[in-house]
Short mmCIF file of C-alpha atoms and ligand atoms in Angstrom, two decimals:
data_model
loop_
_atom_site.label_atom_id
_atom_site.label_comp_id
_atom_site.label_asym_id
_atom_site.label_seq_id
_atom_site.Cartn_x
_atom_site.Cartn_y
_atom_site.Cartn_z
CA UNK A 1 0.00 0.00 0.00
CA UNK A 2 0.82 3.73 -0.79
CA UNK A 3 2.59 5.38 2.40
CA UNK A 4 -0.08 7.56 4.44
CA UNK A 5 -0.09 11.04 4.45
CA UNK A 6 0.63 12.51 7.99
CA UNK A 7 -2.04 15.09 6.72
CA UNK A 8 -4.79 12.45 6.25
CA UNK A 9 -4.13 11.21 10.10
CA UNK A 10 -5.88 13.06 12.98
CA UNK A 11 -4.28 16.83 13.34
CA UNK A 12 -3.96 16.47 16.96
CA UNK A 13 -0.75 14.16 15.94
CA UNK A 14 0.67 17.05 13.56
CA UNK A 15 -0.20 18.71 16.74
CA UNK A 16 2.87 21.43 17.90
CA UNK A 17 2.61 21.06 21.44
CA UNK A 18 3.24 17.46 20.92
CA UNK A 19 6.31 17.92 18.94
CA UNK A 20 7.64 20.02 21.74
CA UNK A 21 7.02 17.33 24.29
CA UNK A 22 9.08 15.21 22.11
CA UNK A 23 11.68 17.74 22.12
CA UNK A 24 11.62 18.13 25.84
CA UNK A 25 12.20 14.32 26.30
CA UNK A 26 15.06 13.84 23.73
CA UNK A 27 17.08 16.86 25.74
CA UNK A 28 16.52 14.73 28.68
CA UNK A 29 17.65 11.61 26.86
CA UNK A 30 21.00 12.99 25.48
CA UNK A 31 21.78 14.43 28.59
CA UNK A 32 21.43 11.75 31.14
CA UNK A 33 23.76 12.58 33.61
CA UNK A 34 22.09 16.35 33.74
CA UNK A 35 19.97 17.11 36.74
CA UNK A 36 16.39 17.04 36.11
CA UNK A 37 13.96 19.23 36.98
CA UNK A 38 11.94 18.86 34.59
CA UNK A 39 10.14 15.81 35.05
CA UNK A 40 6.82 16.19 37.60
CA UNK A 41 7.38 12.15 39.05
CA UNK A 42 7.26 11.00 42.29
CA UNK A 43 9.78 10.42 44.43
CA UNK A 44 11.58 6.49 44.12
CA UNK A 45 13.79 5.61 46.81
CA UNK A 46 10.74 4.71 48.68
CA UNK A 47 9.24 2.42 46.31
CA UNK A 48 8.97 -1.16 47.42
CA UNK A 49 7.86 -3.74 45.08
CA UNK A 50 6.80 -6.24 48.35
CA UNK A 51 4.13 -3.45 48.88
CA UNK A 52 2.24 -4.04 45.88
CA UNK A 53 1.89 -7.49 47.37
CA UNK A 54 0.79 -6.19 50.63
CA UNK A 55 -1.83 -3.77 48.92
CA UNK A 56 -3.05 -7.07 47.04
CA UNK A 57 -3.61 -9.26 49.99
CA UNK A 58 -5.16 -6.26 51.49
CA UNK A 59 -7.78 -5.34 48.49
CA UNK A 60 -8.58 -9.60 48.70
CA UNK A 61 -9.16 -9.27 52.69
CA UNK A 62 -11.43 -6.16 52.19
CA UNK A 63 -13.21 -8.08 49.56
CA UNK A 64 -13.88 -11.51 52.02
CA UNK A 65 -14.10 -9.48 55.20
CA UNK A 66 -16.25 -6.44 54.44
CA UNK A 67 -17.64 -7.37 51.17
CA UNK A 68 -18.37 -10.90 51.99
CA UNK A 69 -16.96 -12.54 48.81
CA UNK A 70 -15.95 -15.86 48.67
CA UNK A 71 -12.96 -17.10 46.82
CA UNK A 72 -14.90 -17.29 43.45
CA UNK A 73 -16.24 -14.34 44.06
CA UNK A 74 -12.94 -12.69 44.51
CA UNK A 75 -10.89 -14.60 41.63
CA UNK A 76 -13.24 -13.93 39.26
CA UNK A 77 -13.39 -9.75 40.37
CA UNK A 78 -9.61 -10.06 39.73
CA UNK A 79 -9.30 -12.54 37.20
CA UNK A 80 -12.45 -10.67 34.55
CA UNK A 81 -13.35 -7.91 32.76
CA UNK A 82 -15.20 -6.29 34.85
CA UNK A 83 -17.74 -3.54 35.96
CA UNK A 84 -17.10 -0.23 33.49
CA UNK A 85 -16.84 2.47 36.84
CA UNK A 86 -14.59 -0.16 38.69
CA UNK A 87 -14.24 -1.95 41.34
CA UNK A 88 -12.89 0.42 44.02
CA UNK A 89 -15.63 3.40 43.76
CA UNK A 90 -17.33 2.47 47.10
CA UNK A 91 -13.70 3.02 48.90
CA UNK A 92 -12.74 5.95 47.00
CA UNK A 93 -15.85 7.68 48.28
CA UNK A 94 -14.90 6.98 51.29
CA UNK A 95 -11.08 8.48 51.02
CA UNK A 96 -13.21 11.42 49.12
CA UNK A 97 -14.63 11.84 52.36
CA UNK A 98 -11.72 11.10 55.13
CA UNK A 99 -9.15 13.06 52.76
CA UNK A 100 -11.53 15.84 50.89
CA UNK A 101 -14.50 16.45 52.70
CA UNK A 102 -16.38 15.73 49.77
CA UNK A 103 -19.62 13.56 49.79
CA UNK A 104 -20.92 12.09 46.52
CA UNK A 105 -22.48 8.35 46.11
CA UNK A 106 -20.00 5.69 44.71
CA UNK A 107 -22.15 5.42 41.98
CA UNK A 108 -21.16 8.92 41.06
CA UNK A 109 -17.59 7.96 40.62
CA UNK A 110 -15.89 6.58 37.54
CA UNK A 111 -12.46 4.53 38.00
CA UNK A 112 -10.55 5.46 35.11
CA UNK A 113 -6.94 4.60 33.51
CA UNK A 114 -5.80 7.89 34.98
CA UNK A 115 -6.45 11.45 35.61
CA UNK A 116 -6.15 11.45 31.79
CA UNK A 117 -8.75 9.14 30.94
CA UNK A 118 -10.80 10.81 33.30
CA UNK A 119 -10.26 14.31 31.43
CA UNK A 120 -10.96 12.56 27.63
CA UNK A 121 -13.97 11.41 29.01
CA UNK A 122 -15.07 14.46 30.24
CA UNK A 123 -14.39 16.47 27.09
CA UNK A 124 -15.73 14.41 25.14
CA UNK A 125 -18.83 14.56 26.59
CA UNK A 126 -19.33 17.85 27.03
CA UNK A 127 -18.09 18.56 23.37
CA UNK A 128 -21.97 17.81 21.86
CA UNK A 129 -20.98 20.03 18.68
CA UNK A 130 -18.83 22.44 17.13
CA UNK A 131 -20.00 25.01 19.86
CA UNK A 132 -19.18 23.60 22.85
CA UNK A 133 -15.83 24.98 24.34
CA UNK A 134 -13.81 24.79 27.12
CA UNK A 135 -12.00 27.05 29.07
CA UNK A 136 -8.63 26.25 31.23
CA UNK A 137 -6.96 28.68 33.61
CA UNK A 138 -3.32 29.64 31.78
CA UNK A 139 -0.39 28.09 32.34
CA UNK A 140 -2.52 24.92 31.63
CA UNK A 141 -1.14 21.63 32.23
CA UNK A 142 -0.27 19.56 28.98
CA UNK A 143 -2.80 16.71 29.37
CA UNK A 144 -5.64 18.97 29.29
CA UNK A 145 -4.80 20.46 26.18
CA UNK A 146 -3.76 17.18 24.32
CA UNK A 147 -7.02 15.40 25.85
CA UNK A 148 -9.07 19.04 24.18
CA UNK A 149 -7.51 18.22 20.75
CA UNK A 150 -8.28 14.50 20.55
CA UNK A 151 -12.01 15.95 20.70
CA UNK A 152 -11.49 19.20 18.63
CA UNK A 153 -12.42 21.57 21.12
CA UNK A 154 -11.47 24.73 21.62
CA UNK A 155 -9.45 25.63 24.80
CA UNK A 156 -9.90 29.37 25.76
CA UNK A 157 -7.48 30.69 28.00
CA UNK A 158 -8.09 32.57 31.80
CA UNK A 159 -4.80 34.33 33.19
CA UNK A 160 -3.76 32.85 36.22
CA UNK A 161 -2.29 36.13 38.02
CA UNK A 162 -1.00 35.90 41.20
CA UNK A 163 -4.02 34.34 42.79
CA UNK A 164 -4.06 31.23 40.75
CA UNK A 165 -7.13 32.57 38.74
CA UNK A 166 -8.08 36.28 37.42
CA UNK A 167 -11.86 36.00 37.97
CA UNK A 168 -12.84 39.55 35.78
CA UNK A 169 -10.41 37.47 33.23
CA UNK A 170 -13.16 34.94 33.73
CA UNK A 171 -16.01 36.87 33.40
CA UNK A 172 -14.72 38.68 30.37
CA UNK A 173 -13.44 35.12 28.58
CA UNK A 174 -16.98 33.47 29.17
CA UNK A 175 -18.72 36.50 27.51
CA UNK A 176 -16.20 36.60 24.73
CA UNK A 177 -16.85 33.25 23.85
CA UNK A 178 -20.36 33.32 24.01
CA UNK A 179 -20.39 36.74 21.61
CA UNK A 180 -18.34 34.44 19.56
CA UNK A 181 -21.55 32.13 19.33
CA UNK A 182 -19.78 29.30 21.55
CA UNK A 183 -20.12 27.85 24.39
CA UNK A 184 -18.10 27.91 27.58
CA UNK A 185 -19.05 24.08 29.24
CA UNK A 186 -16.48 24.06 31.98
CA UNK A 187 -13.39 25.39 33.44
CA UNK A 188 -10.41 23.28 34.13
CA UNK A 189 -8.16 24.30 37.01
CA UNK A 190 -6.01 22.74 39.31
CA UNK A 191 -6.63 24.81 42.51
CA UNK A 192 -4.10 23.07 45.04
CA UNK A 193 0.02 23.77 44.50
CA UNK A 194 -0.89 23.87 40.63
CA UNK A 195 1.34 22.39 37.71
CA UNK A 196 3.16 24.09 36.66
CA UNK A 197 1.99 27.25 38.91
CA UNK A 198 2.39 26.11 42.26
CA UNK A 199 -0.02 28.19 43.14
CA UNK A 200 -3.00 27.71 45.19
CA UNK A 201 -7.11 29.34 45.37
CA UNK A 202 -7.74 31.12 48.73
CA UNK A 203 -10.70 29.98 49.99
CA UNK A 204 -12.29 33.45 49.35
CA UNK A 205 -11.11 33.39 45.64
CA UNK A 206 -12.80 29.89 45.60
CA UNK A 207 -16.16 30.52 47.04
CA UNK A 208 -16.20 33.67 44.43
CA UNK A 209 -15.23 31.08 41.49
CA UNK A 210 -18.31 28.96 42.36
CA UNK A 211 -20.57 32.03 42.53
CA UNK A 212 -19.36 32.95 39.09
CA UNK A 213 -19.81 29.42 38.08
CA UNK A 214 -23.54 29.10 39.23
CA UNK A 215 -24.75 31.73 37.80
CA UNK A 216 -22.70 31.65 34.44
CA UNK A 217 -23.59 27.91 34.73
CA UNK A 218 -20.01 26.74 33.35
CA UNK A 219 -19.29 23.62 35.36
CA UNK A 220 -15.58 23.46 37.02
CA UNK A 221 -13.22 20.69 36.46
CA UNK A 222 -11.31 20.51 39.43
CA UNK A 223 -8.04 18.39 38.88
CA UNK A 224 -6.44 17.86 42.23
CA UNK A 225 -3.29 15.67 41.89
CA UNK A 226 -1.24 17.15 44.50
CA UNK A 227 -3.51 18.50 47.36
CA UNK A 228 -2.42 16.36 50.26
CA UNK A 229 1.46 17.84 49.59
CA UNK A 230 0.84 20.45 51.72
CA UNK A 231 4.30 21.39 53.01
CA UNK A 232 4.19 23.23 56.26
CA UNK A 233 1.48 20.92 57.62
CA UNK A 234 -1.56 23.95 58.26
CA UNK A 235 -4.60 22.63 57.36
CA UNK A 236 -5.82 22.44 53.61
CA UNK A 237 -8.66 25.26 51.99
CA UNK A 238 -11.28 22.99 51.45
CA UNK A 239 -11.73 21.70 47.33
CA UNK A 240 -14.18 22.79 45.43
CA UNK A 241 -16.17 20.36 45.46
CA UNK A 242 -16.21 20.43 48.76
CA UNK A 243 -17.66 23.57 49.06
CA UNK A 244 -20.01 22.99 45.61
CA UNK A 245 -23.60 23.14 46.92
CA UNK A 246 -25.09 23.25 43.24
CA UNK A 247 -23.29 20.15 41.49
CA UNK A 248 -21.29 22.87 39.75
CA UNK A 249 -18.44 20.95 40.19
CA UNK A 250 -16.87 17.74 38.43
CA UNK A 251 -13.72 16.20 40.63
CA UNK A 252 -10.85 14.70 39.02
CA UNK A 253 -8.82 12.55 40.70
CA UNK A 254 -5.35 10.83 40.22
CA UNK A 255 -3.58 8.01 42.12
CA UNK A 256 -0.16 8.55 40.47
CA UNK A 257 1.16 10.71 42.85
CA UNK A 258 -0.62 9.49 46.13
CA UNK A 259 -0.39 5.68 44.89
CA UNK A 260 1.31 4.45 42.34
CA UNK A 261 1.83 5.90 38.66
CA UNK A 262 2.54 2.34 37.89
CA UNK A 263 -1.22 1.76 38.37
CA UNK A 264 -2.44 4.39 35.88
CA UNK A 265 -5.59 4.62 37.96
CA UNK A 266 -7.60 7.70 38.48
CA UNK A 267 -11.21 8.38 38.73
CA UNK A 268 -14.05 10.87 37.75
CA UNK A 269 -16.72 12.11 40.48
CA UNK A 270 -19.48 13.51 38.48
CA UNK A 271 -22.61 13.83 40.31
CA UNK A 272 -24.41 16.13 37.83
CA UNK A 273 -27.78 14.87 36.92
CA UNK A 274 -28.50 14.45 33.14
CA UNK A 275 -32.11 14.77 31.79
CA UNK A 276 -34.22 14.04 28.80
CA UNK A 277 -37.27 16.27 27.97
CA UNK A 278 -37.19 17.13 31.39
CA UNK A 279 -36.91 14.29 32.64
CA UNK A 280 -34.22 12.82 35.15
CA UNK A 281 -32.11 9.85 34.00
CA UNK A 282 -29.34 9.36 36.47
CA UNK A 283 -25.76 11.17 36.50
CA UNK A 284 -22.84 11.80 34.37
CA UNK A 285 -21.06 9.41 35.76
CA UNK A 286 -23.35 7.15 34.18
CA UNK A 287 -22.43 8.89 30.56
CA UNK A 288 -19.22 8.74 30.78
CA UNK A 289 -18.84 5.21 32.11
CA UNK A 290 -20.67 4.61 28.42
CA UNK A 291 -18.07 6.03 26.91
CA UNK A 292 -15.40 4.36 28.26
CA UNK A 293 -16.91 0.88 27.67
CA UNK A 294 -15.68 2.25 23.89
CA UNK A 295 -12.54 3.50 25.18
CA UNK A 296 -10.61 0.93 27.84
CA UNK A 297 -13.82 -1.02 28.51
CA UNK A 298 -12.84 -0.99 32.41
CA UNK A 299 -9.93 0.63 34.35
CA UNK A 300 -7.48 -2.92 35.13
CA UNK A 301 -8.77 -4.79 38.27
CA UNK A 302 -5.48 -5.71 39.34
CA UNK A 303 -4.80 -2.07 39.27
CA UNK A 304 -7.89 -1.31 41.05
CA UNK A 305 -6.55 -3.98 44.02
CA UNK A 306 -3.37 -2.32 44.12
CA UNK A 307 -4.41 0.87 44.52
CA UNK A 308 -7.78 -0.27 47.18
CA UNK A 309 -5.44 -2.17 48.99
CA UNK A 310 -3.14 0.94 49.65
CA UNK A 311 -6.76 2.88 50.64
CA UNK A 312 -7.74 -0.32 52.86
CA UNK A 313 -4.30 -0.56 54.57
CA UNK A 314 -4.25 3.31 55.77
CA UNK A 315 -7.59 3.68 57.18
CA UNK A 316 -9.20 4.77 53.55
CA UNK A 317 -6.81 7.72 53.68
CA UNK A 318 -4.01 8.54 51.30
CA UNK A 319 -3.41 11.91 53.42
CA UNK A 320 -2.20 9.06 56.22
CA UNK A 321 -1.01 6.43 53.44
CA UNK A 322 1.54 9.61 52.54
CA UNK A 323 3.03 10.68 55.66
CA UNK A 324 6.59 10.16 54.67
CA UNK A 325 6.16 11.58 51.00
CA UNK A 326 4.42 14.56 52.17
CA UNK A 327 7.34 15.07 54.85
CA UNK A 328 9.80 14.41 51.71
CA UNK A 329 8.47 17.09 49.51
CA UNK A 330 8.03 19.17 51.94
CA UNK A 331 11.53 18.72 53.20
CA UNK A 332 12.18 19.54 49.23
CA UNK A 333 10.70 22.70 48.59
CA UNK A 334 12.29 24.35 51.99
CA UNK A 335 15.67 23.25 50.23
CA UNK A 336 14.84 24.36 46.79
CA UNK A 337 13.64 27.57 48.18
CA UNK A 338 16.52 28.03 50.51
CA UNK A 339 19.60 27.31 47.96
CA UNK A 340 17.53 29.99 45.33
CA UNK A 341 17.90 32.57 48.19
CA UNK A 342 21.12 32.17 48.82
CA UNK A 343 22.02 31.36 45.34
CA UNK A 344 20.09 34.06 43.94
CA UNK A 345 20.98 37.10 46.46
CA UNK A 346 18.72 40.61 45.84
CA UNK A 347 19.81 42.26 42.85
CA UNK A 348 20.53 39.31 41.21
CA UNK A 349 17.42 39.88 38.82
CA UNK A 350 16.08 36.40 39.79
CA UNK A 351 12.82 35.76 41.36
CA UNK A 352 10.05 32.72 42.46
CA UNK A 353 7.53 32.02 44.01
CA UNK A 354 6.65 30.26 46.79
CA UNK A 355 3.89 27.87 47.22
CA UNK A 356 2.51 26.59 50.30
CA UNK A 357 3.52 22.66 49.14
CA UNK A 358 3.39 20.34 45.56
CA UNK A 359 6.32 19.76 43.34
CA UNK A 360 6.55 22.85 41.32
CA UNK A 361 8.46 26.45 41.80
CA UNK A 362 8.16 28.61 39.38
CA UNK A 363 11.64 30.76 38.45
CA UNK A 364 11.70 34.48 36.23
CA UNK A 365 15.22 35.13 34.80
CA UNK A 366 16.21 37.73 33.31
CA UNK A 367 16.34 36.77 29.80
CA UNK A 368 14.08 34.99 27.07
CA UNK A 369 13.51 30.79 28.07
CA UNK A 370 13.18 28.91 24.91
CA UNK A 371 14.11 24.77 23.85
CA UNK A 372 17.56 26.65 22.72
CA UNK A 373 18.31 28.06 26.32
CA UNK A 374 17.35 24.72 27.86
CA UNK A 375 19.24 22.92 25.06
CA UNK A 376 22.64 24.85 26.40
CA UNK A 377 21.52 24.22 30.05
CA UNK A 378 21.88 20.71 29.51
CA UNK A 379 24.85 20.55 27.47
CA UNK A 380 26.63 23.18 29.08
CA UNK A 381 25.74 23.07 32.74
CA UNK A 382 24.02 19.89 33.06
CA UNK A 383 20.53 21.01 34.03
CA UNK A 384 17.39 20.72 32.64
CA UNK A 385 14.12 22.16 33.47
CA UNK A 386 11.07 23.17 32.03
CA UNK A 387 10.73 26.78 29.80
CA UNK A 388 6.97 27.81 30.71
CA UNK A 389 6.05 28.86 27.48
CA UNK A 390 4.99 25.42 27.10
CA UNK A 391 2.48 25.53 29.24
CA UNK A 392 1.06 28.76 27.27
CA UNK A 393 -0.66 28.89 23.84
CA UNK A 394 0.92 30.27 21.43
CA UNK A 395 3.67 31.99 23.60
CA UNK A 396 7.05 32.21 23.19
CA UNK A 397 9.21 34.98 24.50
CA UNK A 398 8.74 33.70 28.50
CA UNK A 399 11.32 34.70 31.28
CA UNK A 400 10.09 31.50 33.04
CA UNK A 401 10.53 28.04 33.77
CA UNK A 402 9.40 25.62 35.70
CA UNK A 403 11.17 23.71 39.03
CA UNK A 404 9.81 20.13 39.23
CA UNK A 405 11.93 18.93 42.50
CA UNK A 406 9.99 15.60 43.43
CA UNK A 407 11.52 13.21 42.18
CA UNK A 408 15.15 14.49 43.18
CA UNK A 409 17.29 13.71 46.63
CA UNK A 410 18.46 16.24 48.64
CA UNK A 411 22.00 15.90 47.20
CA UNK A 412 20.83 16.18 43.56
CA UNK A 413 18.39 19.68 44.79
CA UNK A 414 21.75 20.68 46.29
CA UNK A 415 23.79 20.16 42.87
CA UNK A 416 21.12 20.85 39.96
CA UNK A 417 20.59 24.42 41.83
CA UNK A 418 24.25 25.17 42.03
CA UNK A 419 23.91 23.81 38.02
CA UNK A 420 21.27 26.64 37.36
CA UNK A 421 22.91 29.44 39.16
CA UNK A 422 25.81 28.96 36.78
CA UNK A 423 23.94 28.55 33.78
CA UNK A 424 21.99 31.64 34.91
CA UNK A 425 24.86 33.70 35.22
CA UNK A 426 26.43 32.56 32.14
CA UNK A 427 22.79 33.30 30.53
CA UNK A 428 22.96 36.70 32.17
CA UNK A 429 26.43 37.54 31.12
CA UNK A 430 26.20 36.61 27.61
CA UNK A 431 22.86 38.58 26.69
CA UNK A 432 20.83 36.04 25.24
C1 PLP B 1 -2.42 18.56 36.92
C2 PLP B 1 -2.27 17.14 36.52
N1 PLP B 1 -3.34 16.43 36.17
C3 PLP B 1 -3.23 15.13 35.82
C4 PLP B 1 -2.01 14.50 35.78
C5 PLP B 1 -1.92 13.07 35.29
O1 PLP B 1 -2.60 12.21 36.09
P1 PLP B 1 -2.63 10.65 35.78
O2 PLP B 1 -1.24 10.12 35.93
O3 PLP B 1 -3.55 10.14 36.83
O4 PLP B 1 -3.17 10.46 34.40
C6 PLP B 1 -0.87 15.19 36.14
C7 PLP B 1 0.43 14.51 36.09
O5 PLP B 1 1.47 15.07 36.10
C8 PLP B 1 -1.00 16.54 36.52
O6 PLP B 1 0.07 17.28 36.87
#
């Protein structure tokens, strides 16, 4: 057969963004003794693969103790393909509640392969035609984007400012799009120590979103991967969801940093009812668990175990399943934040910020952050790290880039920032 045309293929693979990605991970594979920053994974010296045992055992005890499954029962829940919204939703409504403060009904919740199934889902079921857009708070996380384009819609941006969202932005971008005879559905955000932001919604800021929401009626698509990485251990502003009175709110969830990413499980609480000619017919949970019986059919079950059987072993609570990574990362960010004050001194031209916990710092330099700069970092100082035009559309003159310390020791913090002061001042020095 006759070669086929990139151009007749989907344009979401032609797609920029994705070429950049690429780019992004080949620096990082030519360069492998560079420090990283760049990637946003969790930390490994703690891994232990007799624990995924343990979590096993523990999902199959939960099953024949609480559940009251007998062994066929049980082989067969692990064995076949099994129920599309999983096999775990009745405990993670419970660590919704423990951890979040957020009460829906199991039957609300979808178990997907991932936060990012979870956003594809969602997307595509709120993209019903050409109209219907969506908007994301900007910087936006890659996966948002890349899940918008596999359904053709249309991602309108909302500033971020200082507070982690502009709300007048907000206002204004919804009416623009609607003059522009679409549709604002939702708003994605990820209001807890954001990637790549940091940053984090006051509570005030967040009760003010939801106004704006309920009476714009644009849902929210709260992505929380990080929340429970709170670093100075004050207690947490509540979700959104939490505080969503009006089922304005769809929660996405991921178990990649809190589990496993090994799993790939996440899950979707959508609670919104759905009606025909008036009528109720259940909740969107229940529409999007249709559509993923045509995407992965059901999220693995072994999965599912592994990542119940961490829930079931910690009291249904990842906040207490996490004690030492949350000490970790906290531990982390004090040292990344003390070695860029003392690396960086006043005057220096050099600022951050500082959130309150996560695995992101973002850094302004004073010069222009493009693949180029990062390409030299690399080579030349053996650093990487990510330039935050990335996470823009269509930008490319940014001063910034992104810290992603998680995955790094204390040693490597301690070397990769000594890396970046020096490519900094050689940066600096030579006017690029
Ligand atoms: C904001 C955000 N959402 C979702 C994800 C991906 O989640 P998952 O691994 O569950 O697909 C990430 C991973 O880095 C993320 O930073």
């Amino acid at each position: 057969v006759a070669a086929i045309s990139l151009l007749d293929l989907h344009e979401s693979i032609r797609d920029p963004a994705m070429l950049s990605m690429n780019l992004l991970n080949d620096i990082a594979t030519d360069h492998p003794e560079a420090v990283s920053f760049a990637a946003g994974r969790p930390f490994e010296d703690i891994f232990r693969t007799e624990l995924i045992h343990d979590y096993l055992d523990a999902f199959t005890e939960y099953l024949a103790n609480e559940r009251s499954c007998s062994p066929e029962e049980i082989r067969r829940l692990l064995y076949q393909y099994g129920r599309t919204k999983g096999i775990i939703h009745e405990i993670v409504a419970e660590y919704l509640r423990i951890d979040e403060g957020i009460e829906v009904h199991p039957e609300a919740i979808v178990v997907t392969v991932g936060c990012q199934e979870a956003m594809f889902l969602v997307l595509r079921a709120l993209r019903a035609d050409e109209r219907d857009a969506v908007l994301a708070v900007s910087p936006t996380y890659f996966g948002l984007n890349g899940a918008a384009r596999l359904v053709d819609m249309p991602v309108v941006s909302v500033d971020s400012g200082p507070l982690g969202i502009d709300l007048d932005h907000l206002e204004h971008q919804i009416a623009r799009t609607r003059d522009a005879g679409l549709r604002p559905r939702a708003l994605y955000l990820v209001p807890d120590f954001s990637n790549p932001t940091g940053l984090s919604l006051s509570l005030d800021t967040r009760t003010r979103l939801l106004d704006i929401a309920q009476r714009e009626r644009v849902l929210l698509l709260e992505d929380n991967p990080y929340g429970l990485f709170r670093a100075d251990g004050g207690t947490r502003v509540p979700s959104l969801k939490a505080l969503d009175t009006d089922q304005s709110v769809i929660h996405l969830g991921s178990f990649s940093k809190t589990g496993l990413p090994g799993a790939r499980v996440g899950f979707v609480a959508a609670d919104q009812q759905v009606s025909v000619d008036g009528r109720r017919t259940g909740v969107l949970a229940d529409q999007l668990s249709l559509l993923k019986s045509n995407v992965t059919l059901n999220t693995s079950p072994i999965a599912q175990a592994v990542i119940g059987g961490k829930l079931v072993r910690h009291g249904r609570s990842m906040l207490r399943a996490n004690q030492r990574e949350i000490q970790i990362y906290s531990d982390s960010l004090r040292r990344v934040l003390g070695n860029l004050t003392r690396l960086f001194p006043d005057g220096s031209g050099v600022s951050w910020n500082t959130p309150a916990g996560g695995f992101f710092v973002v850094l302004t330099v004073p010069f222009t952050v493009d693949d180029k700069t990062l390409e030299r970092s690399a080579r030349e100082h053996g650093v990487i790290w990510t330039p935050m035009h990335h996470f823009y559309e269509g930008m490319s003159n940014s001063r910034q880039l992104r810290l992603s310390f998680s995955l790094l020791t204390p040693e490597r913090i301690d070397t990769g920032l000594e890396r970046l002061a020096s490519f900094v001042s050689h940066e600096a020095a030579a006017g690029h």
